[in-house]
């Protein structure tokens, strides 16, 4: 028992070890914790979600098209899934919404207390083969101090 205590005391009092511990603490204090969104980023996320809801309710991508990330994973019924540029993603979703009018939108869950926020919901669309109820999943990523849509799925 005495030997263990001596070794622990030696390690704790060793200058190199204390410098390493101090550096670890300094890094923890300097690097922001990105897993906890700030008040400002929460407000920006609320704005992005509001724009998305506004656009979907009007069957238009215009309100949320500027929020697409440079690369967006898109999955739409009958079109499969793929990785697209912001412009391509906007065109695909706009084309889908032009053929399938959104009759109702219900956002069931907004998960904003994570590093990559997302929303789940459901859409009732009409057009083509009649009315259909679809699930909605949209994920966001922080780009240049704004939230961008990185994933858009209807299934």
Short mmCIF file of C-alpha atoms in Angstrom, two decimals:
data_model
loop_
_atom_site.label_atom_id
_atom_site.label_comp_id
_atom_site.label_asym_id
_atom_site.label_seq_id
_atom_site.Cartn_x
_atom_site.Cartn_y
_atom_site.Cartn_z
CA UNK A 1 0.00 0.00 0.00
CA UNK A 2 2.80 2.37 0.87
CA UNK A 3 4.51 1.75 -2.47
CA UNK A 4 1.38 2.58 -4.44
CA UNK A 5 0.89 5.84 -2.57
CA UNK A 6 4.51 6.81 -3.18
CA UNK A 7 4.22 6.14 -6.93
CA UNK A 8 1.01 8.14 -7.19
CA UNK A 9 2.56 11.03 -5.30
CA UNK A 10 5.64 10.85 -7.53
CA UNK A 11 3.55 10.92 -10.74
CA UNK A 12 1.35 13.73 -9.51
CA UNK A 13 4.33 15.83 -8.49
CA UNK A 14 6.39 15.11 -11.62
CA UNK A 15 6.67 18.37 -13.66
CA UNK A 16 6.22 16.74 -17.10
CA UNK A 17 3.06 14.96 -16.00
CA UNK A 18 1.57 18.11 -14.52
CA UNK A 19 2.36 20.01 -17.75
CA UNK A 20 0.53 17.38 -19.80
CA UNK A 21 -2.47 17.59 -17.50
CA UNK A 22 -2.41 21.40 -17.68
CA UNK A 23 -2.27 21.32 -21.49
CA UNK A 24 -5.24 18.93 -21.59
CA UNK A 25 -7.22 21.31 -19.41
CA UNK A 26 -6.17 24.31 -21.53
CA UNK A 27 -7.36 22.58 -24.71
CA UNK A 28 -10.68 21.72 -23.07
CA UNK A 29 -11.16 25.33 -22.07
CA UNK A 30 -10.19 26.80 -25.47
CA UNK A 31 -11.96 24.43 -27.89
CA UNK A 32 -15.72 25.02 -27.89
CA UNK A 33 -17.96 22.04 -27.29
CA UNK A 34 -19.83 21.73 -30.60
CA UNK A 35 -22.19 19.13 -29.19
CA UNK A 36 -24.05 21.83 -27.25
CA UNK A 37 -25.66 24.33 -29.63
CA UNK A 38 -25.44 27.94 -28.50
CA UNK A 39 -28.44 30.24 -28.11
CA UNK A 40 -27.49 31.95 -31.36
CA UNK A 41 -27.24 28.71 -33.32
CA UNK A 42 -30.56 27.54 -31.82
CA UNK A 43 -32.22 30.70 -33.19
CA UNK A 44 -30.62 30.13 -36.60
CA UNK A 45 -31.87 26.54 -36.56
CA UNK A 46 -35.42 27.68 -35.70
CA UNK A 47 -35.29 30.04 -38.68
CA UNK A 48 -34.08 27.25 -41.00
CA UNK A 49 -36.85 24.91 -39.79
CA UNK A 50 -39.48 27.66 -40.15
CA UNK A 51 -38.33 28.33 -43.74
CA UNK A 52 -38.49 24.60 -44.49
CA UNK A 53 -42.03 24.34 -43.09
CA UNK A 54 -43.16 27.43 -45.00
CA UNK A 55 -41.81 26.04 -48.25
CA UNK A 56 -43.23 22.56 -47.81
CA UNK A 57 -46.67 23.87 -46.82
CA UNK A 58 -46.74 25.90 -50.06
CA UNK A 59 -45.22 23.03 -52.14
CA UNK A 60 -42.25 25.25 -52.99
CA UNK A 61 -38.52 25.03 -52.36
CA UNK A 62 -38.05 28.81 -52.72
CA UNK A 63 -38.12 29.59 -48.96
CA UNK A 64 -35.55 26.93 -48.05
CA UNK A 65 -33.49 26.52 -51.25
CA UNK A 66 -30.74 28.87 -49.96
CA UNK A 67 -30.32 26.52 -46.98
CA UNK A 68 -29.07 23.55 -48.97
CA UNK A 69 -25.53 22.46 -48.13
CA UNK A 70 -23.04 22.17 -50.99
CA UNK A 71 -23.71 18.42 -51.00
CA UNK A 72 -27.15 17.05 -50.08
CA UNK A 73 -28.32 13.47 -49.75
CA UNK A 74 -31.81 13.31 -51.26
CA UNK A 75 -34.27 10.42 -51.17
CA UNK A 76 -37.68 10.78 -52.81
CA UNK A 77 -40.38 8.19 -53.55
CA UNK A 78 -39.94 6.67 -56.98
CA UNK A 79 -36.63 8.46 -57.53
CA UNK A 80 -34.25 6.53 -55.31
CA UNK A 81 -31.57 8.20 -53.28
CA UNK A 82 -28.34 9.97 -54.11
CA UNK A 83 -25.85 12.66 -53.26
CA UNK A 84 -26.46 15.92 -55.15
CA UNK A 85 -25.18 19.46 -55.33
CA UNK A 86 -27.32 22.18 -53.76
CA UNK A 87 -28.76 23.18 -57.16
CA UNK A 88 -29.50 19.60 -58.21
CA UNK A 89 -31.15 18.83 -54.86
CA UNK A 90 -33.31 21.93 -55.15
CA UNK A 91 -34.39 21.00 -58.68
CA UNK A 92 -35.22 17.40 -57.73
CA UNK A 93 -37.28 18.41 -54.70
CA UNK A 94 -38.96 21.27 -56.59
CA UNK A 95 -39.90 18.85 -59.39
CA UNK A 96 -41.34 16.39 -56.89
CA UNK A 97 -43.34 19.11 -55.11
CA UNK A 98 -44.65 20.39 -58.46
CA UNK A 99 -46.10 16.94 -59.19
CA UNK A 100 -47.25 16.23 -55.61
CA UNK A 101 -49.00 19.12 -53.85
CA UNK A 102 -48.55 19.12 -50.07
CA UNK A 103 -51.97 19.02 -48.40
CA UNK A 104 -50.67 18.90 -44.84
CA UNK A 105 -47.44 18.85 -42.90
CA UNK A 106 -46.95 17.74 -39.32
CA UNK A 107 -43.53 18.17 -37.72
CA UNK A 108 -43.49 15.50 -35.04
CA UNK A 109 -40.00 15.90 -33.65
CA UNK A 110 -37.28 18.51 -33.79
CA UNK A 111 -34.02 17.29 -32.27
CA UNK A 112 -31.95 20.41 -31.78
CA UNK A 113 -29.76 19.58 -28.78
CA UNK A 114 -27.27 17.59 -30.88
CA UNK A 115 -24.34 18.51 -33.11
CA UNK A 116 -26.31 17.60 -36.27
CA UNK A 117 -29.96 18.58 -35.65
CA UNK A 118 -32.79 16.90 -37.52
CA UNK A 119 -36.55 16.89 -37.85
CA UNK A 120 -39.07 14.10 -38.36
CA UNK A 121 -42.56 14.61 -39.61
CA UNK A 122 -45.22 13.51 -42.04
CA UNK A 123 -46.62 14.96 -45.22
CA UNK A 124 -49.88 14.25 -46.96
CA UNK A 125 -49.41 14.84 -50.68
CA UNK A 126 -51.82 14.62 -53.59
CA UNK A 127 -51.15 14.21 -57.25
CA UNK A 128 -50.19 11.45 -59.59
CA UNK A 129 -51.85 8.36 -58.08
CA UNK A 130 -54.01 10.22 -55.54
CA UNK A 131 -53.26 11.05 -51.91
CA UNK A 132 -50.32 9.58 -50.05
CA UNK A 133 -48.90 9.97 -46.55
CA UNK A 134 -45.12 10.20 -46.44
CA UNK A 135 -42.55 10.39 -43.67
CA UNK A 136 -40.18 13.36 -43.70
CA UNK A 137 -36.61 13.40 -42.40
CA UNK A 138 -34.38 16.46 -42.75
CA UNK A 139 -30.92 16.78 -41.20
CA UNK A 140 -28.92 19.97 -40.81
CA UNK A 141 -25.21 20.72 -40.62
CA UNK A 142 -23.47 23.93 -39.55
CA UNK A 143 -21.73 25.64 -42.51
CA UNK A 144 -20.22 29.12 -42.27
CA UNK A 145 -22.20 30.05 -39.15
CA UNK A 146 -25.55 28.97 -40.63
CA UNK A 147 -27.53 25.75 -40.62
CA UNK A 148 -27.65 23.99 -43.98
CA UNK A 149 -29.78 21.06 -45.10
CA UNK A 150 -27.51 18.06 -45.57
CA UNK A 151 -30.15 15.34 -45.91
CA UNK A 152 -33.71 15.47 -47.24
CA UNK A 153 -35.82 12.29 -47.32
CA UNK A 154 -39.43 11.55 -48.08
CA UNK A 155 -40.40 7.91 -47.75
#
